[in-house]
mmCIF file of C-alpha atoms in Angstrom:
data_model
loop_
_atom_site.group_PDB
_atom_site.id
_atom_site.type_symbol
_atom_site.label_atom_id
_atom_site.label_comp_id
_atom_site.label_asym_id
_atom_site.label_seq_id
_atom_site.Cartn_x
_atom_site.Cartn_y
_atom_site.Cartn_z
ATOM 1 C CA UNK A 14 -26.065 -116.939 132.903
ATOM 2 C CA UNK A 15 -22.304 -115.492 133.244
ATOM 3 C CA UNK A 16 -22.704 -114.535 130.048
ATOM 4 C CA UNK A 17 -26.218 -112.574 129.924
ATOM 5 C CA UNK A 18 -25.223 -110.836 133.441
ATOM 6 C CA UNK A 19 -21.739 -109.835 131.123
ATOM 7 C CA UNK A 20 -23.125 -108.523 128.696
ATOM 8 C CA UNK A 21 -26.135 -106.603 130.577
ATOM 9 C CA UNK A 22 -23.366 -105.187 132.760
ATOM 10 C CA UNK A 23 -21.459 -103.528 130.059
ATOM 11 C CA UNK A 24 -23.639 -102.396 127.948
ATOM 12 C CA UNK A 25 -25.674 -100.329 130.457
ATOM 13 C CA UNK A 26 -22.444 -99.140 131.467
ATOM 14 C CA UNK A 27 -21.125 -98.229 128.067
ATOM 15 C CA UNK A 28 -24.394 -96.158 127.280
ATOM 16 C CA UNK A 29 -23.770 -94.386 130.452
ATOM 17 C CA UNK A 30 -20.231 -93.869 129.435
ATOM 18 C CA UNK A 31 -21.531 -92.547 126.656
ATOM 19 C CA UNK A 32 -23.932 -90.449 127.640
ATOM 20 C CA UNK A 33 -21.530 -88.383 129.505
ATOM 21 C CA UNK A 34 -19.084 -87.940 127.741
ATOM 22 C CA UNK A 35 -21.318 -86.308 125.024
ATOM 23 C CA UNK A 36 -23.907 -84.697 127.927
ATOM 24 C CA UNK A 37 -21.998 -81.210 127.059
ATOM 25 C CA UNK A 38 -23.262 -81.790 123.388
ATOM 26 C CA UNK A 39 -26.055 -81.167 124.396
ATOM 27 C CA UNK A 40 -25.794 -78.044 124.148
ATOM 28 C CA UNK A 41 -23.105 -78.300 120.773
ATOM 29 C CA UNK A 42 -24.744 -78.473 117.266
ATOM 30 C CA UNK A 43 -26.342 -81.641 116.620
ATOM 31 C CA UNK A 44 -24.808 -83.736 114.874
ATOM 32 C CA UNK A 45 -22.446 -83.743 117.729
ATOM 33 C CA UNK A 46 -25.381 -86.182 119.940
ATOM 34 C CA UNK A 47 -25.848 -87.799 116.411
ATOM 35 C CA UNK A 48 -22.619 -88.745 116.224
ATOM 36 C CA UNK A 49 -22.797 -89.847 119.797
ATOM 37 C CA UNK A 50 -25.610 -91.984 119.291
ATOM 38 C CA UNK A 51 -24.146 -94.184 116.697
ATOM 39 C CA UNK A 52 -21.023 -94.835 118.862
ATOM 40 C CA UNK A 53 -24.438 -96.102 121.024
ATOM 41 C CA UNK A 54 -25.028 -98.456 118.074
ATOM 42 C CA UNK A 55 -21.333 -99.679 117.338
ATOM 43 C CA UNK A 56 -20.562 -100.475 121.272
ATOM 44 C CA UNK A 57 -24.003 -102.593 121.322
ATOM 45 C CA UNK A 58 -23.109 -104.905 118.344
ATOM 46 C CA UNK A 59 -19.787 -105.191 119.713
ATOM 47 C CA UNK A 60 -21.340 -106.406 122.749
ATOM 48 C CA UNK A 61 -23.265 -109.172 121.766
ATOM 49 C CA UNK A 62 -20.398 -110.526 119.477
ATOM 50 C CA UNK A 63 -18.313 -110.602 122.694
ATOM 51 C CA UNK A 64 -20.511 -111.676 125.413
ATOM 52 C CA UNK A 65 -22.878 -113.721 123.176
ATOM 53 C CA UNK A 66 -21.492 -114.790 120.494
ATOM 54 C CA UNK A 67 -23.728 -113.241 118.333
ATOM 55 C CA UNK A 68 -23.494 -113.064 114.517
ATOM 56 C CA UNK A 69 -24.716 -109.976 112.817
ATOM 57 C CA UNK A 70 -25.179 -110.327 109.360
ATOM 58 C CA UNK A 71 -26.512 -107.148 107.214
ATOM 59 C CA UNK A 72 -28.578 -108.793 104.759
ATOM 60 C CA UNK A 73 -30.411 -106.557 101.593
ATOM 61 C CA UNK A 74 -27.862 -103.338 101.606
ATOM 62 C CA UNK A 75 -27.911 -103.050 97.670
ATOM 63 C CA UNK A 76 -32.659 -102.122 98.423
ATOM 64 C CA UNK A 77 -30.928 -99.258 100.815
ATOM 65 C CA UNK A 78 -32.695 -96.239 99.026
ATOM 66 C CA UNK A 79 -30.357 -93.515 98.233
ATOM 67 C CA UNK A 80 -30.725 -89.943 96.810
ATOM 68 C CA UNK A 81 -34.809 -89.251 97.974
ATOM 69 C CA UNK A 82 -36.464 -88.941 101.148
ATOM 70 C CA UNK A 83 -38.533 -91.864 102.171
ATOM 71 C CA UNK A 84 -38.982 -93.547 105.756
ATOM 72 C CA UNK A 85 -38.042 -96.480 107.732
ATOM 73 C CA UNK A 86 -40.417 -99.864 108.832
ATOM 74 C CA UNK A 87 -38.871 -101.899 110.940
ATOM 75 C CA UNK A 88 -39.866 -105.151 113.094
ATOM 76 C CA UNK A 89 -39.718 -104.286 116.537
ATOM 77 C CA UNK A 90 -38.445 -107.241 119.011
ATOM 78 C CA UNK A 91 -35.718 -105.385 121.358
ATOM 79 C CA UNK A 92 -32.939 -102.412 122.089
ATOM 80 C CA UNK A 93 -30.990 -103.692 119.314
ATOM 81 C CA UNK A 94 -32.711 -102.276 116.621
ATOM 82 C CA UNK A 95 -33.045 -98.871 118.340
ATOM 83 C CA UNK A 96 -29.454 -98.211 118.535
ATOM 84 C CA UNK A 97 -28.096 -100.503 115.848
ATOM 85 C CA UNK A 98 -29.890 -99.014 112.699
ATOM 86 C CA UNK A 99 -27.949 -95.296 113.255
ATOM 87 C CA UNK A 100 -24.797 -97.362 112.431
ATOM 88 C CA UNK A 101 -26.855 -97.847 109.019
ATOM 89 C CA UNK A 102 -28.705 -95.261 108.147
ATOM 90 C CA UNK A 103 -28.070 -91.620 107.913
ATOM 91 C CA UNK A 104 -29.370 -91.336 112.144
ATOM 92 C CA UNK A 105 -32.939 -91.628 111.669
ATOM 93 C CA UNK A 106 -35.636 -90.008 113.681
ATOM 94 C CA UNK A 107 -37.407 -91.135 116.264
ATOM 95 C CA UNK A 108 -41.225 -91.345 117.022
ATOM 96 C CA UNK A 109 -41.281 -92.630 120.720
ATOM 97 C CA UNK A 110 -43.906 -92.141 123.162
ATOM 98 C CA UNK A 111 -44.368 -89.143 125.147
ATOM 99 C CA UNK A 112 -42.349 -90.252 128.501
ATOM 100 C CA UNK A 113 -39.418 -91.084 127.520
ATOM 101 C CA UNK A 114 -38.900 -87.504 127.325
ATOM 102 C CA UNK A 115 -39.206 -87.347 131.043
ATOM 103 C CA UNK A 116 -35.981 -89.517 131.721
ATOM 104 C CA UNK A 117 -32.810 -87.637 132.681
ATOM 105 C CA UNK A 118 -29.700 -87.111 129.984
ATOM 106 C CA UNK A 119 -31.132 -89.425 128.197
ATOM 107 C CA UNK A 120 -34.700 -87.505 127.307
ATOM 108 C CA UNK A 121 -32.315 -84.534 126.391
ATOM 109 C CA UNK A 122 -30.439 -86.401 123.917
ATOM 110 C CA UNK A 123 -33.841 -87.755 122.319
ATOM 111 C CA UNK A 124 -34.710 -84.020 121.964
ATOM 112 C CA UNK A 125 -31.565 -82.754 121.037
ATOM 113 C CA UNK A 126 -31.814 -84.968 118.054
ATOM 114 C CA UNK A 127 -34.925 -83.901 116.941
ATOM 115 C CA UNK A 128 -37.352 -87.192 117.838
ATOM 116 C CA UNK A 129 -41.012 -86.220 117.313
ATOM 117 C CA UNK A 130 -43.621 -87.773 120.677
ATOM 118 C CA UNK A 131 -47.569 -88.883 121.066
ATOM 119 C CA UNK A 132 -48.760 -90.198 124.305
ATOM 120 C CA UNK A 133 -50.211 -93.329 123.044
ATOM 121 C CA UNK A 134 -54.280 -94.025 123.207
ATOM 122 C CA UNK A 135 -54.599 -90.756 123.441
ATOM 123 C CA UNK A 136 -56.771 -87.817 122.322
ATOM 124 C CA UNK A 137 -54.609 -84.387 123.010
ATOM 125 C CA UNK A 138 -53.847 -81.171 121.088
ATOM 126 C CA UNK A 139 -50.051 -82.462 120.808
ATOM 127 C CA UNK A 140 -51.151 -85.653 119.042
ATOM 128 C CA UNK A 141 -53.835 -83.593 116.592
ATOM 129 C CA UNK A 142 -50.583 -82.081 115.555
ATOM 130 C CA UNK A 143 -48.548 -85.425 115.295
ATOM 131 C CA UNK A 144 -48.972 -85.398 111.241
ATOM 132 C CA UNK A 145 -47.398 -81.818 111.070
ATOM 133 C CA UNK A 146 -44.826 -82.331 113.039
ATOM 134 C CA UNK A 147 -43.985 -85.889 111.128
ATOM 135 C CA UNK A 148 -44.685 -83.454 107.892
ATOM 136 C CA UNK A 149 -42.747 -80.740 109.021
ATOM 137 C CA UNK A 150 -39.555 -83.072 109.690
ATOM 138 C CA UNK A 151 -39.498 -84.638 106.819
ATOM 139 C CA UNK A 152 -38.805 -81.903 104.717
ATOM 140 C CA UNK A 153 -36.409 -79.899 106.730
ATOM 141 C CA UNK A 154 -34.032 -82.946 106.892
ATOM 142 C CA UNK A 155 -32.337 -85.253 105.317
ATOM 143 C CA UNK A 156 -32.640 -88.070 108.433
ATOM 144 C CA UNK A 157 -35.364 -90.773 107.702
ATOM 145 C CA UNK A 158 -37.929 -90.836 109.891
ATOM 146 C CA UNK A 159 -38.428 -94.054 111.490
ATOM 147 C CA UNK A 160 -41.351 -96.392 112.597
ATOM 148 C CA UNK A 161 -42.519 -99.296 114.485
ATOM 149 C CA UNK A 162 -45.508 -100.469 113.124
ATOM 150 C CA UNK A 163 -46.218 -103.188 115.387
ATOM 151 C CA UNK A 164 -46.329 -100.162 118.323
ATOM 152 C CA UNK A 165 -43.800 -101.868 121.088
ATOM 153 C CA UNK A 166 -41.488 -104.617 121.253
ATOM 154 C CA UNK A 167 -43.049 -107.649 120.321
ATOM 155 C CA UNK A 168 -41.746 -111.608 120.897
ATOM 156 C CA UNK A 169 -39.972 -113.172 117.453
ATOM 157 C CA UNK A 170 -43.543 -115.333 117.046
ATOM 158 C CA UNK A 171 -45.266 -112.651 117.718
ATOM 159 C CA UNK A 172 -47.795 -111.936 114.865
ATOM 160 C CA UNK A 173 -50.344 -108.877 115.602
ATOM 161 C CA UNK A 174 -51.465 -107.200 112.885
ATOM 162 C CA UNK A 175 -49.472 -103.842 112.313
ATOM 163 C CA UNK A 176 -51.544 -100.614 114.016
ATOM 164 C CA UNK A 177 -53.147 -98.163 111.015
ATOM 165 C CA UNK A 178 -50.957 -95.084 111.600
ATOM 166 C CA UNK A 179 -48.256 -96.327 109.822
ATOM 167 C CA UNK A 180 -50.313 -96.138 106.639
ATOM 168 C CA UNK A 181 -51.439 -92.146 108.300
ATOM 169 C CA UNK A 182 -48.084 -91.578 107.722
ATOM 170 C CA UNK A 183 -47.685 -93.364 104.161
ATOM 171 C CA UNK A 184 -50.073 -91.251 103.744
ATOM 172 C CA UNK A 185 -49.133 -88.016 104.410
ATOM 173 C CA UNK A 186 -45.249 -88.042 103.779
ATOM 174 C CA UNK A 187 -46.315 -89.539 100.362
ATOM 175 C CA UNK A 188 -42.205 -91.214 100.212
ATOM 176 C CA UNK A 189 -41.328 -94.174 99.510
ATOM 177 C CA UNK A 190 -41.184 -96.949 102.018
ATOM 178 C CA UNK A 191 -38.580 -99.183 103.207
ATOM 179 C CA UNK A 192 -39.330 -102.056 105.038
ATOM 180 C CA UNK A 193 -36.622 -103.833 107.603
ATOM 181 C CA UNK A 194 -37.030 -107.225 108.816
ATOM 182 C CA UNK A 195 -34.988 -108.128 111.793
ATOM 183 C CA UNK A 196 -34.850 -111.060 114.453
ATOM 184 C CA UNK A 197 -33.471 -110.189 117.359
ATOM 185 C CA UNK A 198 -36.122 -111.354 119.314
ATOM 186 C CA UNK A 199 -34.168 -115.307 118.866
ATOM 187 C CA UNK A 200 -30.858 -113.227 120.371
ATOM 188 C CA UNK A 201 -32.761 -110.445 122.823
ATOM 189 C CA UNK A 202 -35.996 -111.342 123.710
ATOM 190 C CA UNK A 203 -38.729 -108.636 125.083
ATOM 191 C CA UNK A 204 -38.532 -111.249 128.861
ATOM 192 C CA UNK A 205 -35.768 -114.110 130.211
ATOM 193 C CA UNK A 206 -32.204 -114.916 129.158
ATOM 194 C CA UNK A 207 -30.829 -113.628 125.945
ATOM 195 C CA UNK A 208 -29.586 -116.351 123.292
ATOM 196 C CA UNK A 209 -25.951 -117.805 122.965
ATOM 197 C CA UNK A 210 -24.080 -118.203 119.992
ATOM 198 C CA UNK A 211 -27.377 -116.848 117.784
ATOM 199 C CA UNK A 212 -26.956 -115.321 113.777
ATOM 200 C CA UNK A 213 -28.891 -111.507 114.436
ATOM 201 C CA UNK A 214 -30.482 -110.223 111.078
ATOM 202 C CA UNK A 215 -31.330 -107.122 109.707
ATOM 203 C CA UNK A 216 -33.163 -107.974 106.638
ATOM 204 C CA UNK A 217 -33.106 -104.906 104.072
ATOM 205 C CA UNK A 218 -36.338 -105.473 101.697
ATOM 206 C CA UNK A 219 -37.618 -103.776 98.837
ATOM 207 C CA UNK A 220 -39.189 -100.297 98.857
ATOM 208 C CA UNK A 221 -42.974 -99.528 99.254
ATOM 209 C CA UNK A 222 -43.046 -96.881 96.444
ATOM 210 C CA UNK A 223 -45.670 -94.325 97.019
ATOM 211 C CA UNK A 224 -49.027 -94.275 95.784
ATOM 212 C CA UNK A 225 -51.731 -96.736 96.794
ATOM 213 C CA UNK A 226 -54.119 -96.664 99.829
ATOM 214 C CA UNK A 227 -52.888 -96.518 103.285
ATOM 215 C CA UNK A 228 -55.232 -99.647 104.445
ATOM 216 C CA UNK A 229 -53.326 -101.670 101.013
ATOM 217 C CA UNK A 230 -50.105 -100.252 102.312
ATOM 218 C CA UNK A 231 -50.586 -101.234 105.805
ATOM 219 C CA UNK A 232 -51.398 -105.152 104.414
ATOM 220 C CA UNK A 233 -48.413 -105.479 102.016
ATOM 221 C CA UNK A 234 -46.580 -103.899 104.794
ATOM 222 C CA UNK A 235 -47.269 -106.256 107.436
ATOM 223 C CA UNK A 236 -46.831 -109.070 104.893
ATOM 224 C CA UNK A 237 -43.419 -108.182 103.744
ATOM 225 C CA UNK A 238 -41.548 -108.134 107.092
ATOM 226 C CA UNK A 239 -43.755 -111.067 108.081
ATOM 227 C CA UNK A 240 -42.800 -113.420 105.582
ATOM 228 C CA UNK A 241 -38.997 -112.246 105.641
ATOM 229 C CA UNK A 242 -39.530 -112.837 108.872
ATOM 230 C CA UNK A 243 -40.757 -116.023 109.152
ATOM 231 C CA UNK A 244 -37.888 -117.042 106.158
ATOM 232 C CA UNK A 245 -35.516 -115.857 108.866
ATOM 233 C CA UNK A 246 -36.520 -117.044 112.216
#
C-alpha cells in the first residue's frame, strides 16, 4: 500500500513538473514538445522500477519496421503504454478521445504534437473527416500512427474482440501494421492496487503487411496480439 502511494505520488508529480517545464515549448517547434513526451516515458519506467520493483523487458526489437511508413496497433491495459512507447518509436501520433483535448495544459500538448481526436459513438462532421485526417498525417509526417484496437483500457484477462475501426484504418492507409502486445495490466491494472515485483513485457511482433481485407486483418491482428498476451500472462 505504501509503495503504491509513493509510486502514484512521484509519478504524477513528475508528469506535472515535466508539463510545467515544457509549457513554453507550446510556442516553440513541435520537436521540443515531443522530446518532453519521451522524458515522460522514461519517467514512467523509472517510477515503476524504483517504487514497484518492476522488471521491464522489451522483446522483439528485430521486428521493428524501418525505412518505410507504418502504423502501430498495441494492446491497452494501463497508462504505461501511452507514455512508454514514445521511448521506443519516433514519437507516435495518437488517436484519442476528443474530451482529452479539453484538459488544461495536457490538452494543449496533445494538440501541439498533432494528436488526432474522435468523438466516440457519434456521427459528426468531425468524425466523417477522421480518416482523411489520418491519411494526411501519415503522408506528411515520419512519425508512426498508433492505435489501440481494443478501444479502451481493459483488464489483463479481457479478450474483447477488436474494434472494426482498426481494419478500416489498415485499409485506408495501405501500409504495414506493427502489432505490439503489452501485459502492463498485470502490474498496473485499470482498477485496484498496482502489483509489486512483476515483469512487464513489451512484445514487438512481426509486421502484418498491407493487402488483406479489413475483416481478415482485424481477425489476424486480434489473434496475433491475444496469443502473445496469453504467453506473457
